[in-house]
Short mmCIF file of C-alpha atoms (C1' of nucleotides) in Angstrom, two decimals:
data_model
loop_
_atom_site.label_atom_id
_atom_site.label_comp_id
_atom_site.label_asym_id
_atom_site.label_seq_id
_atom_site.Cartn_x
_atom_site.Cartn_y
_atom_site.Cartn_z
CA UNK A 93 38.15 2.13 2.04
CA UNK A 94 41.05 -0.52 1.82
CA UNK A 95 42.32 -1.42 -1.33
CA UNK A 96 43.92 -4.77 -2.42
CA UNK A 97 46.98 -4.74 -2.58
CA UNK A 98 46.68 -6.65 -6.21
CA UNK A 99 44.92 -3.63 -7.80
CA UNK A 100 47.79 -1.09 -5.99
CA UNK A 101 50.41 -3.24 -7.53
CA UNK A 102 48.79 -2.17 -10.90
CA UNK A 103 47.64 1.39 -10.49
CA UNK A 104 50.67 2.83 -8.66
CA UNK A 105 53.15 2.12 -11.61
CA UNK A 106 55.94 5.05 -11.47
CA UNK A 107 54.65 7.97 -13.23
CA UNK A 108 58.42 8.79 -14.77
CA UNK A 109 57.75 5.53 -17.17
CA UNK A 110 54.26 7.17 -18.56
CA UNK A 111 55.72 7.75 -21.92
CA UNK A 112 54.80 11.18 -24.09
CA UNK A 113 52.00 11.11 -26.34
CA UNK A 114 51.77 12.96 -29.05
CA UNK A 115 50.07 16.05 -26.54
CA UNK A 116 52.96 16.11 -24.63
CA UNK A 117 55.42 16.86 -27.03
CA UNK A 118 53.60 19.39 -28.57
CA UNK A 119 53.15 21.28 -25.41
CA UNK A 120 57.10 20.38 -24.63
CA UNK A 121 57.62 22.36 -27.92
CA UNK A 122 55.78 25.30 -27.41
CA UNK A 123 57.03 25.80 -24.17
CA UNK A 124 60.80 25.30 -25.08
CA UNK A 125 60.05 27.92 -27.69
CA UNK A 126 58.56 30.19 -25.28
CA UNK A 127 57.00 29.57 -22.08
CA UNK A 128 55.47 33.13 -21.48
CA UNK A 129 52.34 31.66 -23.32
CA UNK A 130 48.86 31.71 -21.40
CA UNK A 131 47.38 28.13 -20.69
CA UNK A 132 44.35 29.01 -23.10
CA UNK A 133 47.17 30.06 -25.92
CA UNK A 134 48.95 26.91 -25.51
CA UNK A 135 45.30 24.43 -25.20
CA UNK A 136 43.99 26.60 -28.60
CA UNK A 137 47.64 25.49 -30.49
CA UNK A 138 47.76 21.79 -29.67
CA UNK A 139 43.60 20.91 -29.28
CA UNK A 140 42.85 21.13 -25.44
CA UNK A 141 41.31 22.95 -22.73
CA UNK A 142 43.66 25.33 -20.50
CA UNK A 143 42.87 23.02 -16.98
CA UNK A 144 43.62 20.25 -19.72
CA UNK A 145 47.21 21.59 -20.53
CA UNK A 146 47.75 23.04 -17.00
CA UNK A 147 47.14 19.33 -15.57
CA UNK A 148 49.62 17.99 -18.35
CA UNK A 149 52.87 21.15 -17.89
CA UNK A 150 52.34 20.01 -14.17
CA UNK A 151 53.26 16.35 -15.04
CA UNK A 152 55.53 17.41 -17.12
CA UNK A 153 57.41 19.56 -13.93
CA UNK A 154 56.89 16.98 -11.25
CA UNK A 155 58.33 14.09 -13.47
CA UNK A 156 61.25 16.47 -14.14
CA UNK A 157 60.63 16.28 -18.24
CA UNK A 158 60.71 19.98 -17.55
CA UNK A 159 63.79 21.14 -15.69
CA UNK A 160 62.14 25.44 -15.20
CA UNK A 161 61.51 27.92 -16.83
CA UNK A 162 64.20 30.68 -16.88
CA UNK A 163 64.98 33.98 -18.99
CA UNK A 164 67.60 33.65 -21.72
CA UNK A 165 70.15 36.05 -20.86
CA UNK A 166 72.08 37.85 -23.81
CA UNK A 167 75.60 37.27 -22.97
CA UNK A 168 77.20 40.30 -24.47
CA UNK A 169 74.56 42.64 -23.93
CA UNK A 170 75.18 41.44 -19.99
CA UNK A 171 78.23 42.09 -19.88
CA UNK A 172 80.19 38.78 -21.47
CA UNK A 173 80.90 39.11 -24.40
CA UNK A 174 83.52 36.16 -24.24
CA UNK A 175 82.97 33.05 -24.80
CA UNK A 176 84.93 29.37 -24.88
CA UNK A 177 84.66 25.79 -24.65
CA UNK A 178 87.89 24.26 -22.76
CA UNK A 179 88.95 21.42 -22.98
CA UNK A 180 90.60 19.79 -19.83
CA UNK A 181 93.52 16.89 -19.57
CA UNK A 182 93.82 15.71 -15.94
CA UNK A 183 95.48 12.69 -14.50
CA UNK A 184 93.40 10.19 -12.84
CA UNK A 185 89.69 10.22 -12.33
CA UNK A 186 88.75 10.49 -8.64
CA UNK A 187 90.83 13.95 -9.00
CA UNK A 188 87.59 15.66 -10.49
CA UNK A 189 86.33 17.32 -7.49
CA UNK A 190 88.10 20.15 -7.80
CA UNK A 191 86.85 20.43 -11.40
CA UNK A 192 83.33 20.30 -10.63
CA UNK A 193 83.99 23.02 -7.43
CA UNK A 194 83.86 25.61 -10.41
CA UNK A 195 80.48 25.04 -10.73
CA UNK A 196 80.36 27.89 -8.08
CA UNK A 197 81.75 30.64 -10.32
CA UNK A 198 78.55 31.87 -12.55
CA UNK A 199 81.34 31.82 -15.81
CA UNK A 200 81.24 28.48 -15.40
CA UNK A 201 78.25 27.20 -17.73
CA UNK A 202 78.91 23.49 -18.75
CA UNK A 203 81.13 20.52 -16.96
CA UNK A 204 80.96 17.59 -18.78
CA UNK A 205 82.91 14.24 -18.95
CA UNK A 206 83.38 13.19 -22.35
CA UNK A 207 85.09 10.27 -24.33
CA UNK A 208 87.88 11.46 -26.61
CA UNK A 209 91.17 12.59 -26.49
CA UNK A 210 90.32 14.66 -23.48
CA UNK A 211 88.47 14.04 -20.04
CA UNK A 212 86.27 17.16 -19.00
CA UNK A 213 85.22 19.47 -21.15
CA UNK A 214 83.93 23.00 -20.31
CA UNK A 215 81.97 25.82 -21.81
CA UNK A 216 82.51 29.16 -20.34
CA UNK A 217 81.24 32.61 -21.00
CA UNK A 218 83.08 35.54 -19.15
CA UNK A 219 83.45 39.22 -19.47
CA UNK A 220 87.04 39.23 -20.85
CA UNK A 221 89.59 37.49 -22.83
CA UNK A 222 92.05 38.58 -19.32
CA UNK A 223 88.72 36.68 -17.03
CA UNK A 224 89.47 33.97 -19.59
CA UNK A 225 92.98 33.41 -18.69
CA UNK A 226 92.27 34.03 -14.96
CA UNK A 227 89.87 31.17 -15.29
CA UNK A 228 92.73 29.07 -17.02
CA UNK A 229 95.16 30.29 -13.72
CA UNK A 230 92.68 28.66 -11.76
CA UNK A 231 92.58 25.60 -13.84
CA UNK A 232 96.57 25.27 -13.75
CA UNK A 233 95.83 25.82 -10.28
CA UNK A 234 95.11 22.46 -9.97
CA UNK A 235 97.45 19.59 -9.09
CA UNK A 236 95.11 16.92 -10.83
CA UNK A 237 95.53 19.28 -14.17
CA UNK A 238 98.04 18.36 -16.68
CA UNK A 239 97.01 20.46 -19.78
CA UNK A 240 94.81 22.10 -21.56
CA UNK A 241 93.41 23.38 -24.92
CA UNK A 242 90.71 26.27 -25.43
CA UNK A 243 88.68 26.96 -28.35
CA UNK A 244 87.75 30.71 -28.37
CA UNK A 245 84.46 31.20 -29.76
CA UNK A 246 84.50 33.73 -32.98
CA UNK A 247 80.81 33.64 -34.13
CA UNK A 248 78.07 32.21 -32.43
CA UNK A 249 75.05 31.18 -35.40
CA UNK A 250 73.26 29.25 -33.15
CA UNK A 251 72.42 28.31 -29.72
CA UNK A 252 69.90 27.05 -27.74
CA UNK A 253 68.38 24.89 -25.45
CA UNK A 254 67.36 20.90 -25.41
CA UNK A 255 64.46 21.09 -28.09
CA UNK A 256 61.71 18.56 -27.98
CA UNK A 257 61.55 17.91 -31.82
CA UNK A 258 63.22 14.96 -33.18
CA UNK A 259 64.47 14.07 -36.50
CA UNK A 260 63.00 10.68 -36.85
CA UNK A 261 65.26 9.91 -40.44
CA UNK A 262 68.46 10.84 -39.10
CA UNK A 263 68.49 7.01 -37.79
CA UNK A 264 67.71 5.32 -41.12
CA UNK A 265 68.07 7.82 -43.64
CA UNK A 266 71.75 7.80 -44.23
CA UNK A 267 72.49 3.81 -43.75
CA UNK A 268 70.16 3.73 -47.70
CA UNK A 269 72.99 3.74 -49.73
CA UNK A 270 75.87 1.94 -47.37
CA UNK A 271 74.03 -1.20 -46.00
CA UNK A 272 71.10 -2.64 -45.13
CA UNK A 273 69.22 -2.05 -41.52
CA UNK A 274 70.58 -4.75 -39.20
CA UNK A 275 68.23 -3.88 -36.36
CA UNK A 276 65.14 -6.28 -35.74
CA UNK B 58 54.03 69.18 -31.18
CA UNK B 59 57.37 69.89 -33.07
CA UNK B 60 60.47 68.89 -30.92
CA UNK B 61 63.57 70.93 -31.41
CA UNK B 62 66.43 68.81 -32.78
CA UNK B 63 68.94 69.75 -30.02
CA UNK B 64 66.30 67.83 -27.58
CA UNK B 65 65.87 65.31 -29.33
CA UNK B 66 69.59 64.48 -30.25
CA UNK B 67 70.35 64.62 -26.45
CA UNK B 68 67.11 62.52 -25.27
CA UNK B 69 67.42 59.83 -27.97
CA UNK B 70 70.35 57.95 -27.14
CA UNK B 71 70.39 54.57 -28.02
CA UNK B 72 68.36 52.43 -24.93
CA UNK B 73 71.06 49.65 -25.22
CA UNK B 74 73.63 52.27 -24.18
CA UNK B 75 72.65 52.57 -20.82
CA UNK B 76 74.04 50.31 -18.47
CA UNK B 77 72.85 47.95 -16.12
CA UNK B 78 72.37 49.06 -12.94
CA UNK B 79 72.72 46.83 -9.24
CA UNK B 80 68.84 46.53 -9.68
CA UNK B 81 69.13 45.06 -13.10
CA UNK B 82 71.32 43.01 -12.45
CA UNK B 83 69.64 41.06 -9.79
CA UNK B 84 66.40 41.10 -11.52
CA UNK B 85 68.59 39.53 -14.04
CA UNK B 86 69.99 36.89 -11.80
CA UNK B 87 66.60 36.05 -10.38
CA UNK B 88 64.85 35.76 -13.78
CA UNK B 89 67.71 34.01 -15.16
CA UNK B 90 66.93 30.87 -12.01
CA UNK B 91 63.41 31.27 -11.97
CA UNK B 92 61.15 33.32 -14.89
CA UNK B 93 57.93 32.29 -12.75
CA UNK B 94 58.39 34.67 -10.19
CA UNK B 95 55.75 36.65 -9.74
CA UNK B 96 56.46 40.41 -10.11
CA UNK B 97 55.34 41.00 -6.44
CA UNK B 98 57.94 38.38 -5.38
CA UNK B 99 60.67 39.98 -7.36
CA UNK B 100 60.02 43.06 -6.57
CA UNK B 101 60.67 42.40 -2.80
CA UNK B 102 63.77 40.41 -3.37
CA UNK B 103 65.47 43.50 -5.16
CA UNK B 104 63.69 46.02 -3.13
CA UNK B 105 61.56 47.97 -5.24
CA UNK B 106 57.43 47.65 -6.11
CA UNK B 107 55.93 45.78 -8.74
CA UNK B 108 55.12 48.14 -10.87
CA UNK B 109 58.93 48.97 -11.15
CA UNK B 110 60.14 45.85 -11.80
CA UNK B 111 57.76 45.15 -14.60
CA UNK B 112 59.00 48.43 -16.61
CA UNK B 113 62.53 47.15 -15.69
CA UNK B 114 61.87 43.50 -17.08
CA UNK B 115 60.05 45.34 -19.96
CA UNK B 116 63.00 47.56 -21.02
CA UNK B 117 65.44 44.27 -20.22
CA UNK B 118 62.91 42.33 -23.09
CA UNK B 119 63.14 45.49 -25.31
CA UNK B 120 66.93 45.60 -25.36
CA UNK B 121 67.97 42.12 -25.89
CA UNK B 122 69.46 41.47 -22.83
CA UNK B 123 66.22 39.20 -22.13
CA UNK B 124 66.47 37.28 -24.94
CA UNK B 125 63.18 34.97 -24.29
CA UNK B 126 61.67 33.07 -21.29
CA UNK B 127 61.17 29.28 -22.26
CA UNK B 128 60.70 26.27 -20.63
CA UNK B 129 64.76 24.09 -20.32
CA UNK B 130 63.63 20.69 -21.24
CA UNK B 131 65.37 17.48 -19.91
CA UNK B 132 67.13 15.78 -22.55
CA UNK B 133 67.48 12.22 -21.58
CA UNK B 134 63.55 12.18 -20.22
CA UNK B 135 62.15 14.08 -22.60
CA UNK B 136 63.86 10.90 -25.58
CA UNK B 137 67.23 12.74 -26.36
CA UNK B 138 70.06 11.29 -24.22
CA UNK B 139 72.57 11.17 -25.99
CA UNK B 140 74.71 14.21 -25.96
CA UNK B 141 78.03 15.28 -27.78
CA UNK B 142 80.35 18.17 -29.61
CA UNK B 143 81.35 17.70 -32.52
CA UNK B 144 84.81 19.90 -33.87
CA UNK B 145 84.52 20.72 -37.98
CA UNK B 146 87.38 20.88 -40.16
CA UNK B 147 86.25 22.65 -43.33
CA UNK B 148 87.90 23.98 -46.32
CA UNK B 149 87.81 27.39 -47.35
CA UNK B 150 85.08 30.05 -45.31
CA UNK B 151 82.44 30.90 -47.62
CA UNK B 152 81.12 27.14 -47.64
CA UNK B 153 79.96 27.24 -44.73
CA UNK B 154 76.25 27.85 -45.48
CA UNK B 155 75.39 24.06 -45.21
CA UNK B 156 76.82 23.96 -41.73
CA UNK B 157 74.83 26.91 -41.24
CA UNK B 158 71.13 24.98 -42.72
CA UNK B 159 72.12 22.06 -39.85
CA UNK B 160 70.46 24.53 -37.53
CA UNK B 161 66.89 23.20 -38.65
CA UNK B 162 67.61 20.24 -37.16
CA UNK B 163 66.24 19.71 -33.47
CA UNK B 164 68.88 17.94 -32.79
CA UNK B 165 72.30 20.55 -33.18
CA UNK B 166 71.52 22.78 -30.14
CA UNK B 167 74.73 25.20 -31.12
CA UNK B 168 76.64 26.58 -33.60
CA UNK B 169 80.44 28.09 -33.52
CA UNK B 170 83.21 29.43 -35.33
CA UNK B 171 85.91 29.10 -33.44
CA UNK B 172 89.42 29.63 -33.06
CA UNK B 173 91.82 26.48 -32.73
CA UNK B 174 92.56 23.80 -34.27
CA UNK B 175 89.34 23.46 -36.01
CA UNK B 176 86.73 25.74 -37.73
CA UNK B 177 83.23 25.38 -36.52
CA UNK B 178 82.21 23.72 -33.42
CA UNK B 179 78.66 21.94 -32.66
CA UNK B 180 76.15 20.99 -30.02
CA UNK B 181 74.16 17.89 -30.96
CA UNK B 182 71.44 15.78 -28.73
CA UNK B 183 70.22 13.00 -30.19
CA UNK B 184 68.33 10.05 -29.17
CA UNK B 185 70.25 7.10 -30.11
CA UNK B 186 73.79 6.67 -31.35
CA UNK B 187 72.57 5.82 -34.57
CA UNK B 188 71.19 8.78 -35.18
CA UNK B 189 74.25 10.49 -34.14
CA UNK B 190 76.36 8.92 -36.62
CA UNK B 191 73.51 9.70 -38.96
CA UNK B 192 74.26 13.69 -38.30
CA UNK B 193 77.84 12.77 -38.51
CA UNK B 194 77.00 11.58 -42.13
CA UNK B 195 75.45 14.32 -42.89
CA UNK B 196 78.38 16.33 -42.48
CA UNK B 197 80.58 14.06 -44.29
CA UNK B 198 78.24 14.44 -47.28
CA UNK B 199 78.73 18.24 -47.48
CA UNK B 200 81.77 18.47 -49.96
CA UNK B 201 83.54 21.38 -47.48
CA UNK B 202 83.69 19.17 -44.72
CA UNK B 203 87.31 17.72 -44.70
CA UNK B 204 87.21 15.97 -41.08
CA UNK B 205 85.60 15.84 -37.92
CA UNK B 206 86.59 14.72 -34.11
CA UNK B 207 83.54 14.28 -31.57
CA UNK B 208 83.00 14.25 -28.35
CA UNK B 209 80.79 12.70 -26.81
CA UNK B 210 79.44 13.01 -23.53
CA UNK B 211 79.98 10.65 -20.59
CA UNK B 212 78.25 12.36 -17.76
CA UNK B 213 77.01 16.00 -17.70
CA UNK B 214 78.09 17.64 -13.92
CA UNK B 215 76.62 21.13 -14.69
CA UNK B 216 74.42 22.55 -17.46
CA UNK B 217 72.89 25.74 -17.28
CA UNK B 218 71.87 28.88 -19.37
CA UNK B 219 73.96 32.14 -19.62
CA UNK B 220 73.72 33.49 -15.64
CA UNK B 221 73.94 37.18 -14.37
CA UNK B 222 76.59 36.51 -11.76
CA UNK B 223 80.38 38.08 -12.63
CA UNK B 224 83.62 36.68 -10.53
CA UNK B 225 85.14 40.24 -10.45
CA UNK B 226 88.30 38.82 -9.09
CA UNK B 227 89.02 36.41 -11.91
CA UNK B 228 90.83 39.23 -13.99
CA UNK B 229 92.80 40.27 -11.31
CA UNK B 230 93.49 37.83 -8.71
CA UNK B 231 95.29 35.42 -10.81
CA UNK B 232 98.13 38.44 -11.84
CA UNK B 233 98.68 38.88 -7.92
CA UNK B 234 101.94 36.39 -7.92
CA UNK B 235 102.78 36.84 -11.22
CA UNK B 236 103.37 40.21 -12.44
CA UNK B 237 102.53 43.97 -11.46
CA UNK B 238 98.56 45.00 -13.02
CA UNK B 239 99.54 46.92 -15.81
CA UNK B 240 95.79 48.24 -16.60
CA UNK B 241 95.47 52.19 -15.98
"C1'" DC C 136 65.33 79.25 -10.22
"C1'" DA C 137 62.21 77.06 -13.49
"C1'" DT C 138 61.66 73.19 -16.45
"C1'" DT C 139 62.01 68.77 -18.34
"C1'" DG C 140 62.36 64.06 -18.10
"C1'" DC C 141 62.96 59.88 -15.42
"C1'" DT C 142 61.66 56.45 -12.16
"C1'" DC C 143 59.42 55.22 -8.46
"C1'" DC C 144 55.03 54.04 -5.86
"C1'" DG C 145 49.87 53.06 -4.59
"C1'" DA C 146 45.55 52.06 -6.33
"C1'" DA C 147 42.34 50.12 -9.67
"C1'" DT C 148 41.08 47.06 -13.35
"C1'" DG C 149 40.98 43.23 -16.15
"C1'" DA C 150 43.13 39.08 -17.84
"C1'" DG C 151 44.52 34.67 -16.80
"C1'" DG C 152 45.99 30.98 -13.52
"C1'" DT C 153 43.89 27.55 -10.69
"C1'" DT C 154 40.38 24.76 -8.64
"C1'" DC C 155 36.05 22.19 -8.61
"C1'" DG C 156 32.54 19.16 -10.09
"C1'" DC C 157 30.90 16.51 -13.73
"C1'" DT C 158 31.13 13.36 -17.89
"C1'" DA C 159 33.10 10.25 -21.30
"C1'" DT C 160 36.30 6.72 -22.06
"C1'" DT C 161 39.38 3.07 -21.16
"C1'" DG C 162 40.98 -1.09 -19.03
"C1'" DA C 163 40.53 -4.65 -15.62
"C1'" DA C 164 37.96 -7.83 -12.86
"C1'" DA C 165 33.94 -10.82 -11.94
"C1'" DT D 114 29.31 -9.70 -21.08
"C1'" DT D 115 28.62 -6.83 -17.28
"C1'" DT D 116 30.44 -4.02 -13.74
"C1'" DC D 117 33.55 -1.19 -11.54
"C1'" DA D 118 37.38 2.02 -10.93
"C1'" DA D 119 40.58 5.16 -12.46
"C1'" DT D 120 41.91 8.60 -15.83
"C1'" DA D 121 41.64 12.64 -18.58
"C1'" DG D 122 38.96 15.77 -20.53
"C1'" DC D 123 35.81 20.08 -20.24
"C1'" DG D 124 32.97 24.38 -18.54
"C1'" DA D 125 32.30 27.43 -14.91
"C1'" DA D 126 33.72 29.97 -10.99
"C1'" DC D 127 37.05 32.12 -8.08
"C1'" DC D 128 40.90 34.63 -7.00
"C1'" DT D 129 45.52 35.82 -7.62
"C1'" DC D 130 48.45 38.60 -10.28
"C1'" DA D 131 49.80 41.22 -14.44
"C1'" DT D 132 49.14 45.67 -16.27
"C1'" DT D 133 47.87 50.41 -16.49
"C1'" DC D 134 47.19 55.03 -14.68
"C1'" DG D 135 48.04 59.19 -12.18
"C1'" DG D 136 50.86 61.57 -9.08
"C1'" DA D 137 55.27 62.54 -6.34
"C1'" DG D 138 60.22 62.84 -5.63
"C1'" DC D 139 64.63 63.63 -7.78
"C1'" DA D 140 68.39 64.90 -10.97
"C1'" DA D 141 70.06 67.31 -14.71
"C1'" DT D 142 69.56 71.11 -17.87
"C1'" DG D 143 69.21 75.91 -19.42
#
DNA sequence: CATTGCTCCGAATGAGGTTCGCTATTGAAA
DNA sequence: TTTCAATAGCGAACCTCATTCGGAGCAATG
């Protein structure tokens, strides 16, 4: 059967622009929380059928809304106990390749490029505080490297992965009292 | 049956005493890419039966070093992409409860003390810059909160959860043109 | 040397993942 | 307004896989 090409123009709009409906994020939500649940566990807690919610996690993986599912490791209780965020000074910006070639080491759990007084900023979790400075040695290593400054994590009260929830009054809320809303 | 205490005081170590083993660990490292393995299929890439690994992954839940499996949601498609760290300057370090109730927000991923410069370190993701200064304001409005430098995030190169991997060679290699290893 | 406990494996069972066909609903075209 | 097509839901069926059970090999203990 050939279809018009009119009616594929329509149809075949790019499934990554579908926005979430209210199903969606409710399932995104469970499944951030823990995504050991059975299909007819996760339909009974947000109102569908399992082949209902198994259809919908699929979208969800092939539009890349969910990244996989992994098991949390305990970082201590695996053998690194240290942890650090470092931040990185380096002179020009092509230079980064180096950088992002510690991807490879499995210390290495967060490279980002951030606006402030800094340019990269890392988060690393290793076994020791003398893996630490070996890590820094590496880091010194580098030509491109001009200095850097390491926060040393004490106490960790929190941490987790991207949650789906959102805090809808966090944009309005605080603007009461200073001014009034200038958006449209 | 009445057990002797002489048994018992030799049989009941703690579990999270014993240590990991090769097999652990690369159960570890495979859960930690991929939680949907099926046991079959991780039990052939470590080499032992199914049966085995389950009790393994079972006694890996049991002693925290599985600390959940969950589904790692993508921030900017799932309506949060806006990312940054945010350093707190506080005074005094029993006030820090309100830091602490930030972590029923969706939005603060991570929570540190740390040692620098500054006193508590967070991980926010947000959907909009507004409502990141919104969180900002929230901290400003808590009376311990003296100042605060963020960071926010340009591009993100790597982002992953704790991994299994250890770079043995990172606490020595670095010494090797510096000075003699002075560990026993 | 006997015993105890541990961990592995193969087999069996039952739960749950996955597919299939059908129906209701929605949105677009005639 | 009518008609058509595509979507998303559900119940039932199938079939893979998680989970349990019993037994064997092995190491350490007394």
């Amino acid at each position: 059967m050939p279809n018009t090409g009119k009616t594929e123009s329509v149809r075949s709009r790019p499934p990554e622009a579908r926005p979430l409906d209210a199903f969606d994020r409710r399932i995104l939500g469970e499944l951030a929380a823990d995504a050991a649940l059975s299909y007819a566990d996760l339909g009974s807690r947000v109102g569908l059928s399992a082949p209902a919610v198994h259809e919908r996690v699929k979208r969800l993986r092939t539009t890349g809304r969910i990244r996989g599912t992994v098991a949390l490791l305990d970082g201590p209780s695996t053998g690194k106990p240290f942890l650090a965020f470092v931040h990185v000074d380096s002179t020009g910006w092509g230079k980064t390749q180096e950088l992002l070639d510690l991807a490879e080491l499995p210390e290495v759990e967060e490279i980002h490029s951030v606006a402030g007084d800094t340019c990269m900023l890392l988060k690393v979790r290793c076994q020791s505080s003398r893996a630490l400075e070996g890590l820094l040695a590496r880091l010194y290593a580098m030509p491109s490297v001009k200095a850097t400054r390491s926060y040393v994590v004490l106490s960790t009260y929190l941490e987790r992965p991207p949650q789906a929830g959102m805090t809808e009054t966090l944009e309005t809320e605080w603007a009461a009292g200073e001014a009034d809303d200038t958006r449209p």
